[in-house]
N, CA, C and O atoms as a DFTB+ gen file, in Angstrom:
524 C
 N C O
     1  1      49.186     -26.848      24.129
     2  2      50.148     -27.866      24.311
     3  2      51.428     -27.879      24.313
     4  3      52.264     -28.344      25.087
     5  1      51.487     -27.190      23.142
     6  2      53.005     -26.354      22.821
     7  2      53.977     -25.698      24.321
     8  3      55.137     -25.796      24.722
     9  1      52.850     -25.098      24.731
    10  2      53.240     -24.094      25.746
    11  2      53.829     -25.974      26.552
    12  3      54.838     -26.587      26.203
    13  1      53.100     -26.302      27.317
    14  2      53.314     -27.539      27.732
    15  2      54.241     -28.263      27.922
    16  3      54.836     -28.576      28.954
    17  1      54.408     -28.636      26.517
    18  2      56.363     -29.028      26.140
    19  2      57.252     -28.518      26.200
    20  3      58.364     -29.041      26.274
    21  1      56.990     -27.277      26.183
    22  2      58.147     -26.214      26.558
    23  2      58.173     -26.010      27.483
    24  3      59.079     -25.187      27.608
    25  1      57.552     -26.295      28.826
    26  2      57.679     -26.493      29.930
    27  2      58.716     -27.544      30.476
    28  3      59.679     -27.440      31.236
    29  1      58.153     -28.586      29.803
    30  2      58.575     -30.157      30.544
    31  2      59.962     -30.039      29.758
    32  3      60.860     -30.716      30.260
    33  1      60.201     -29.530      28.966
    34  2      61.623     -29.715      27.946
    35  2      62.688     -29.118      28.946
    36  3      63.866     -29.470      29.012
    37  1      61.937     -27.944      29.881
    38  2      63.431     -26.704      30.672
    39  2      63.129     -27.263      32.008
    40  3      63.870     -26.795      32.874
    41  1      61.943     -28.442      32.593
    42  2      62.013     -28.169      33.515
    43  2      62.656     -29.825      34.262
    44  3      62.072     -30.909      34.294
    45  1      63.992     -29.470      34.773
    46  2      64.641     -30.709      34.978
    47  2      63.965     -32.028      35.970
    48  3      64.106     -33.227      35.730
    49  1      63.025     -31.276      37.408
    50  2      62.185     -32.134      38.096
    51  2      61.283     -32.736      37.510
    52  3      61.318     -33.964      37.593
    53  1      60.364     -32.210      36.858
    54  2      59.231     -32.810      35.872
    55  2      60.117     -33.737      34.929
    56  3      59.606     -34.850      34.807
    57  1      61.063     -33.608      34.373
    58  2      61.947     -34.461      33.342
    59  2      62.505     -35.497      34.199
    60  3      62.465     -36.585      33.624
    61  1      62.967     -35.550      35.260
    62  2      63.440     -36.306      36.150
    63  2      61.788     -37.338      36.566
    64  3      61.789     -38.568      36.534
    65  1      60.628     -36.566      36.897
    66  2      59.872     -37.604      37.278
    67  2      59.178     -38.147      36.491
    68  3      58.385     -38.925      37.020
    69  1      59.083     -38.035      34.673
    70  2      58.752     -39.006      34.212
    71  2      59.432     -39.982      33.528
    72  3      58.935     -40.976      33.000
    73  1      60.842     -39.591      33.563
    74  2      61.674     -40.595      33.346
    75  2      61.594     -41.721      34.537
    76  3      61.477     -42.936      34.376
    77  1      61.688     -40.994      35.788
    78  2      61.075     -41.851      36.995
    79  2      60.373     -42.627      36.947
    80  3      60.716     -43.763      37.273
    81  1      59.211     -42.383      36.563
    82  2      57.463     -42.679      36.439
    83  2      57.709     -44.195      35.188
    84  3      57.117     -45.274      35.176
    85  1      58.414     -43.859      34.597
    86  2      58.900     -44.992      33.149
    87  2      59.656     -45.747      33.519
    88  3      59.533     -46.636      32.676
    89  1      60.750     -46.225      34.527
    90  2      61.362     -46.671      34.785
    91  2      60.730     -47.439      36.509
    92  3      61.252     -48.388      37.093
    93  1      59.917     -46.911      36.806
    94  2      58.898     -46.944      37.878
    95  2      58.250     -48.271      37.429
    96  3      58.342     -49.344      38.026
    97  1      57.531     -48.013      36.202
    98  2      56.512     -48.758      35.737
    99  2      57.743     -50.190      35.131
   100  3      57.555     -51.263      35.705
   101  1      58.439     -50.176      34.481
   102  2      59.770     -50.780      34.350
   103  2      60.004     -51.828      35.935
   104  3      59.866     -53.041      36.093
   105  1      60.208     -51.266      36.438
   106  2      60.299     -51.881      37.450
   107  2      59.526     -53.035      38.515
   108  3      59.857     -54.087      39.063
   109  1      58.286     -52.155      38.449
   110  2      57.389     -52.634      39.155
   111  2      56.710     -54.220      37.943
   112  3      56.506     -55.323      38.450
   113  1      56.547     -54.035      36.865
   114  2      56.119     -55.053      36.027
   115  2      56.918     -56.001      36.366
   116  3      56.454     -57.138      36.457
   117  1      58.345     -55.755      36.642
   118  2      59.153     -57.197      36.717
   119  2      59.140     -57.260      38.225
   120  3      58.701     -58.308      38.698
   121  1      59.508     -56.405      38.991
   122  2      59.101     -56.675      40.459
   123  2      57.884     -57.744      40.500
   124  3      58.137     -58.902      40.830
   125  1      56.459     -57.327      40.138
   126  2      55.509     -58.217      40.302
   127  2      55.943     -59.823      39.876
   128  3      56.042     -60.823      40.587
   129  1      56.171     -59.621      38.316
   130  2      56.084     -60.851      38.091
   131  2      57.155     -62.060      38.349
   132  3      57.107     -63.257      38.065
   133  1      58.236     -61.181      39.067
   134  2      59.318     -62.230      39.562
   135  2      59.085     -62.621      40.887
   136  3      59.488     -63.699      41.324
   137  1      58.241     -61.525      41.777
   138  2      57.612     -62.407      43.268
   139  2      56.552     -63.202      43.400
   140  3      55.850     -63.429      44.385
   141  1      56.501     -63.639      42.203
   142  2      55.270     -64.730      42.022
   143  2      56.482     -66.054      42.015
   144  3      56.244     -67.203      42.386
   145  1      57.090     -65.821      41.777
   146  2      58.379     -67.225      41.888
   147  2      59.577     -67.158      42.813
   148  3      60.127     -68.091      43.399
   149  1      59.881     -65.812      42.827
   150  2      61.589     -65.813      43.369
   151  2      61.276     -64.871      45.412
   152  3      60.322     -64.270      45.906
   153  1      62.177     -65.122      45.747
   154  2      61.713     -64.387      47.217
   155  2      61.725     -62.350      46.593
   156  3      62.186     -61.788      45.599
   157  1      60.960     -61.868      47.823
   158  2      60.690     -60.593      47.184
   159  2      61.869     -59.787      47.693
   160  3      61.596     -58.676      47.239
   161  1      63.027     -59.653      48.362
   162  2      63.883     -59.572      48.142
   163  2      64.726     -59.539      46.599
   164  3      64.888     -58.473      46.004
   165  1      65.042     -60.370      46.257
   166  2      65.829     -61.285      44.926
   167  2      64.863     -60.117      43.976
   168  3      65.378     -59.006      43.845
   169  1      63.682     -60.319      43.414
   170  2      63.026     -59.611      43.070
   171  2      63.260     -58.325      42.700
   172  3      63.489     -57.910      41.564
   173  1      63.176     -57.563      43.968
   174  2      63.342     -56.682      44.173
   175  2      64.436     -55.928      43.491
   176  3      64.303     -54.740      43.199
   177  1      65.252     -56.447      43.297
   178  2      66.939     -56.207      43.133
   179  2      67.120     -56.463      41.776
   180  3      67.557     -55.581      41.037
   181  1      66.756     -57.857      41.262
   182  2      66.799     -57.697      39.899
   183  2      65.958     -56.964      39.260
   184  3      66.440     -56.705      38.157
   185  1      64.793     -56.429      39.416
   186  2      63.403     -55.801      38.489
   187  2      64.313     -54.157      38.498
   188  3      64.233     -53.344      37.577
   189  1      65.335     -53.922      40.060
   190  2      65.826     -52.166      39.774
   191  2      66.969     -52.452      39.001
   192  3      67.473     -51.381      38.662
   193  1      67.659     -53.495      38.535
   194  2      68.960     -53.493      37.902
   195  2      68.736     -53.382      36.305
   196  3      69.429     -52.782      35.483
   197  1      67.662     -54.075      36.128
   198  2      66.867     -53.823      34.743
   199  2      66.435     -52.473      34.796
   200  3      67.099     -51.498      34.443
   201  1      65.215     -52.471      35.287
   202  2      65.162     -50.945      34.981
   203  2      66.389     -49.583      34.722
   204  3      66.367     -48.610      33.968
   205  1      67.309     -50.025      35.643
   206  2      68.300     -49.159      35.827
   207  2      69.628     -48.792      34.489
   208  3      70.715     -48.232      34.343
   209  1      68.628     -49.541      33.776
   210  2      69.759     -49.405      32.227
   211  2      68.736     -48.449      31.349
   212  3      69.270     -47.543      30.709
   213  1      67.379     -48.582      31.281
   214  2      66.426     -47.435      30.646
   215  2      66.756     -46.212      31.865
   216  3      66.778     -45.030      31.523
   217  1      66.986     -46.582      33.181
   218  2      66.963     -45.337      33.841
   219  2      68.477     -43.923      33.525
   220  3      68.625     -42.708      33.649
   221  1      69.236     -45.073      33.099
   222  2      70.729     -44.428      32.657
   223  2      70.600     -43.578      31.641
   224  3      70.903     -42.391      31.513
   225  1      69.997     -44.532      30.784
   226  2      70.199     -43.824      29.099
   227  2      69.131     -42.309      28.999
   228  3      69.481     -41.283      28.417
   229  1      67.752     -42.504      29.740
   230  2      67.318     -41.630      29.722
   231  2      67.328     -40.354      30.436
   232  3      66.784     -39.315      30.065
   233  1      67.985     -40.541      31.468
   234  2      68.415     -39.702      32.085
   235  2      69.572     -39.024      31.711
   236  3      69.762     -37.821      31.888
   237  1      70.562     -40.038      31.042
   238  2      71.785     -38.783      30.402
   239  2      70.902     -38.258      29.128
   240  3      70.862     -37.032      29.231
   241  1      70.477     -38.507      28.448
   242  2      70.443     -37.873      27.105
   243  2      68.438     -36.542      27.441
   244  3      68.210     -35.401      27.039
   245  1      67.838     -37.184      28.004
   246  2      66.662     -36.329      28.480
   247  2      66.804     -35.145      29.225
   248  3      66.872     -33.972      28.857
   249  1      66.841     -35.743      30.508
   250  2      66.572     -35.058      32.336
   251  2      67.414     -34.225      31.813
   252  3      67.087     -33.108      31.411
   253  1      68.754     -34.764      31.764
   254  2      69.836     -33.837      32.136
   255  2      70.136     -33.070      31.320
   256  3      70.257     -31.878      31.600
   257  1      70.411     -33.725      29.634
   258  2      70.485     -32.966      28.620
   259  2      72.222     -33.641      28.675
   260  3      72.852     -33.205      27.712
   261  1      72.816     -34.295      29.306
   262  2      74.375     -34.491      29.237
   263  2      74.679     -34.894      27.665
   264  3      74.071     -35.799      27.094
   265  1      75.644     -34.143      27.088
   266  2      75.933     -34.744      25.637
   267  2      77.294     -34.898      25.689
   268  3      77.916     -34.826      24.629
   269  1      78.127     -35.182      27.156
   270  2      79.071     -35.822      26.996
   271  2      79.170     -37.439      26.265
   272  3      78.164     -38.106      26.020
   273  1      80.613     -37.908      25.975
   274  2      80.191     -38.949      25.301
   275  2      79.934     -40.125      26.729
   276  3      80.280     -39.647      27.809
   277  1      79.495     -41.252      26.764
   278  2      79.260     -42.176      28.222
   279  2      80.836     -42.452      28.234
   280  3      81.381     -42.579      27.138
   281  1      81.417     -42.529      29.114
   282  2      82.710     -43.123      29.294
   283  2      82.959     -43.748      31.020
   284  3      82.688     -43.059      32.004
   285  1      83.407     -44.884      31.085
   286  2      83.618     -45.554      32.351
   287  2      83.278     -45.007      33.958
   288  3      82.834     -45.603      34.939
   289  1      83.809     -43.243      33.683
   290  2      83.779     -42.980      34.826
   291  2      82.118     -42.711      35.126
   292  3      81.780     -42.699      36.310
   293  1      81.034     -42.487      34.040
   294  2      79.978     -42.188      34.237
   295  2      79.143     -43.087      34.898
   296  3      78.322     -42.850      35.784
   297  1      79.465     -44.228      34.330
   298  2      79.152     -45.565      34.534
   299  2      79.343     -46.160      36.017
   300  3      78.520     -46.818      36.654
   301  1      80.505     -45.805      36.368
   302  2      80.712     -46.049      37.767
   303  2      79.941     -44.931      38.731
   304  3      79.381     -45.084      39.817
   305  1      80.105     -43.923      38.030
   306  2      79.747     -43.071      39.227
   307  2      77.591     -42.805      38.961
   308  3      77.013     -41.967      39.654
   309  1      77.089     -43.357      38.287
   310  2      75.576     -43.996      37.921
   311  2      75.421     -45.115      39.141
   312  3      74.714     -45.116      40.149
   313  1      76.486     -46.168      38.565
   314  2      75.915     -47.371      39.910
   315  2      76.677     -47.210      41.189
   316  3      76.454     -48.054      42.056
   317  1      77.558     -46.244      41.449
   318  2      77.738     -45.761      42.699
   319  2      76.325     -45.438      43.597
   320  3      76.008     -45.945      44.673
   321  1      75.611     -44.462      42.827
   322  2      74.687     -43.767      42.778
   323  2      73.372     -44.855      43.039
   324  3      72.766     -44.873      44.111
   325  1      73.041     -45.738      41.905
   326  2      72.691     -46.828      42.036
   327  2      72.468     -47.397      43.043
   328  3      71.378     -47.336      43.610
   329  1      73.752     -48.259      43.582
   330  2      74.325     -48.929      45.009
   331  2      73.565     -48.288      45.887
   332  3      73.014     -49.061      46.670
   333  1      73.289     -46.982      46.077
   334  2      72.724     -45.939      47.359
   335  2      71.387     -46.448      47.138
   336  3      70.918     -47.257      47.938
   337  1      70.771     -46.082      46.200
   338  2      69.513     -46.386      45.680
   339  2      68.861     -47.847      46.107
   340  3      67.843     -48.102      46.751
   341  1      69.936     -48.777      45.441
   342  2      69.568     -50.087      45.878
   343  2      69.406     -50.611      47.024
   344  3      68.756     -51.602      47.358
   345  1      70.252     -49.642      47.824
   346  2      70.511     -50.570      49.144
   347  2      69.489     -50.022      50.103
   348  3      69.063     -50.532      51.139
   349  1      69.106     -48.575      49.388
   350  2      67.912     -48.016      50.428
   351  2      66.496     -48.403      49.891
   352  3      65.602     -48.414      50.736
   353  1      66.127     -48.760      48.452
   354  2      65.409     -49.312      48.522
   355  2      65.137     -50.570      48.441
   356  3      64.086     -50.747      47.824
   357  1      65.740     -51.739      48.878
   358  2      65.980     -52.934      49.302
   359  2      65.909     -52.634      50.650
   360  3      65.173     -53.558      50.995
   361  1      66.082     -52.162      51.422
   362  2      66.277     -51.981      52.736
   363  2      64.700     -51.663      53.540
   364  3      64.150     -52.373      54.382
   365  1      64.207     -50.316      52.940
   366  2      62.901     -50.050      53.090
   367  2      61.461     -50.984      52.975
   368  3      60.556     -51.128      53.797
   369  1      61.667     -51.628      51.420
   370  2      61.075     -52.736      50.922
   371  2      61.139     -53.740      52.335
   372  3      60.090     -53.836      52.973
   373  1      62.290     -54.445      52.801
   374  2      61.578     -55.490      53.032
   375  2      61.488     -55.055      54.684
   376  3      61.160     -55.989      55.416
   377  1      61.753     -53.680      55.385
   378  2      60.889     -53.386      56.371
   379  2      59.962     -52.983      56.706
   380  3      59.709     -52.892      57.907
   381  1      58.952     -52.519      55.559
   382  2      57.463     -52.695      55.733
   383  2      57.135     -53.731      55.069
   384  3      56.100     -54.152      55.586
   385  1      57.474     -54.469      54.095
   386  2      56.854     -55.826      54.032
   387  2      56.733     -56.450      55.367
   388  3      55.618     -56.908      55.618
   389  1      57.726     -56.576      56.354
   390  2      58.042     -57.245      57.113
   391  2      57.321     -56.813      58.361
   392  3      56.788     -57.706      59.020
   393  1      57.218     -55.419      58.829
   394  2      56.318     -54.704      59.269
   395  2      54.937     -54.973      59.232
   396  3      54.220     -55.121      60.222
   397  1      54.469     -55.050      57.639
   398  2      53.104     -55.052      57.348
   399  2      52.880     -56.096      56.671
   400  3      51.901     -56.702      57.108
   401  1      53.312     -56.529      55.876
   402  2      52.896     -57.658      55.066
   403  2      52.426     -57.211      53.682
   404  3      52.581     -58.063      52.807
   405  1      51.912     -56.108      53.323
   406  2      51.734     -55.762      52.388
   407  2      52.566     -55.187      51.266
   408  3      53.119     -54.099      51.105
   409  1      52.451     -56.436      50.452
   410  2      53.688     -56.083      48.944
   411  2      53.679     -54.497      48.125
   412  3      54.638     -53.841      47.719
   413  1      52.115     -54.177      48.067
   414  2      52.780     -53.002      47.105
   415  2      52.497     -51.506      48.455
   416  3      52.210     -50.395      48.011
   417  1      52.577     -51.635      49.398
   418  2      53.020     -50.629      50.661
   419  2      54.305     -50.560      50.659
   420  3      54.928     -49.501      50.589
   421  1      54.902     -51.895      50.748
   422  2      56.309     -51.731      50.888
   423  2      57.056     -51.199      49.732
   424  3      58.015     -50.433      49.836
   425  1      56.471     -51.732      48.408
   426  2      57.013     -51.285      46.760
   427  2      56.854     -49.816      47.241
   428  3      57.908     -49.199      47.397
   429  1      55.744     -49.196      47.485
   430  2      55.638     -47.766      47.502
   431  2      56.432     -46.982      48.264
   432  3      56.712     -45.813      47.996
   433  1      56.891     -47.734      49.431
   434  2      57.675     -46.921      50.018
   435  2      59.155     -46.404      49.802
   436  3      59.726     -45.328      49.973
   437  1      59.624     -48.028      49.213
   438  2      61.111     -48.225      48.846
   439  2      61.151     -47.621      47.813
   440  3      62.328     -47.418      47.511
   441  1      60.177     -47.052      46.799
   442  2      60.221     -46.479      45.593
   443  2      60.526     -44.648      45.752
   444  3      61.257     -43.876      45.131
   445  1      59.558     -44.473      46.908
   446  2      59.647     -42.965      47.331
   447  2      61.129     -42.635      47.871
   448  3      61.930     -41.797      47.458
   449  1      61.210     -43.326      48.658
   450  2      62.752     -43.410      49.423
   451  2      63.901     -43.506      48.126
   452  3      64.511     -42.521      47.710
   453  1      64.020     -44.535      47.726
   454  2      65.152     -44.797      46.644
   455  2      65.079     -43.612      45.608
   456  3      66.059     -42.943      45.278
   457  1      64.104     -43.477      45.249
   458  2      63.754     -41.806      43.981
   459  2      64.593     -40.257      44.727
   460  3      65.323     -39.439      44.168
   461  1      64.256     -40.302      45.745
   462  2      65.004     -39.230      46.518
   463  2      66.860     -39.394      46.499
   464  3      67.474     -38.425      46.054
   465  1      67.374     -40.170      46.805
   466  2      68.755     -40.500      46.703
   467  2      68.690     -40.658      45.471
   468  3      69.501     -39.936      44.891
   469  1      68.072     -41.295      44.795
   470  2      68.226     -41.490      43.138
   471  2      68.318     -39.960      42.787
   472  3      69.487     -39.592      42.665
   473  1      67.653     -39.263      42.651
   474  2      67.115     -37.959      42.228
   475  2      68.776     -36.742      42.469
   476  3      69.326     -36.009      41.647
   477  1      69.085     -37.005      43.851
   478  2      69.890     -36.215      45.120
   479  2      71.403     -36.773      44.194
   480  3      72.311     -35.945      44.110
   481  1      71.547     -37.747      43.732
   482  2      72.657     -38.517      43.763
   483  2      72.942     -37.836      41.888
   484  3      73.678     -37.008      41.351
   485  1      71.832     -38.819      41.453
   486  2      72.293     -38.238      39.545
   487  2      72.710     -36.525      39.124
   488  3      73.552     -36.127      38.319
   489  1      72.077     -35.996      39.716
   490  2      71.832     -33.945      39.834
   491  2      73.417     -33.897      40.213
   492  3      74.219     -33.440      39.399
   493  1      73.825     -34.379      41.460
   494  2      74.772     -33.513      42.042
   495  2      76.052     -34.422      41.810
   496  3      77.125     -33.820      41.846
   497  1      76.086     -35.709      41.591
   498  2      77.324     -36.436      41.337
   499  2      77.105     -37.187      40.083
   500  3      78.100     -36.689      39.557
   501  1      76.803     -37.695      39.478
   502  2      76.610     -38.100      37.972
   503  2      76.559     -37.281      37.209
   504  3      77.542     -37.106      36.489
   505  1      75.276     -36.372      37.046
   506  2      75.450     -35.601      35.239
   507  2      75.571     -34.054      35.959
   508  3      74.835     -33.162      35.538
   509  1      76.456     -33.807      36.975
   510  2      76.355     -32.297      37.211
   511  2      77.066     -31.724      36.214
   512  3      78.112     -32.364      36.100
   513  1      77.021     -30.872      35.468
   514  2      77.243     -29.663      34.414
   515  2      78.500     -28.692      35.577
   516  3      78.523     -28.022      36.609
   517  1      79.550     -29.331      34.300
   518  2      81.133     -28.747      34.022
   519  2      80.785     -27.498      34.429
   520  3      79.632     -27.137      34.194
   521  1      81.404     -26.884      34.894
   522  2      81.584     -25.420      34.674
   523  2      83.126     -24.946      34.124
   524  3      83.368     -23.758      33.914
């Protein structure tokens, strides 16, 4: 068990997936609850904004182990990447839902596409290591 934990602590992609799984769980629960009363795109946008707060804190401290003091530039870069993720996520969610009518399929496709954009942006733009 200790060996597994050491592997998790040193594997950035595994840590990103753990944090992403938690963020996705938060996003999913809020999305499903809101989509019972609100339009699907609005529900998805709200759920992503709420889960993004958790994502920022967990990725900064756990995934990328960034010890720099959070300043306005981290927040700006994070939310620029978040904007790209949100646009990708909302667009894919809308397209898949309108083509299939399946809410869960739309959510999964949107999450996979958005997660890819999010990982690359956070790794190379937000929390990149300074040389």
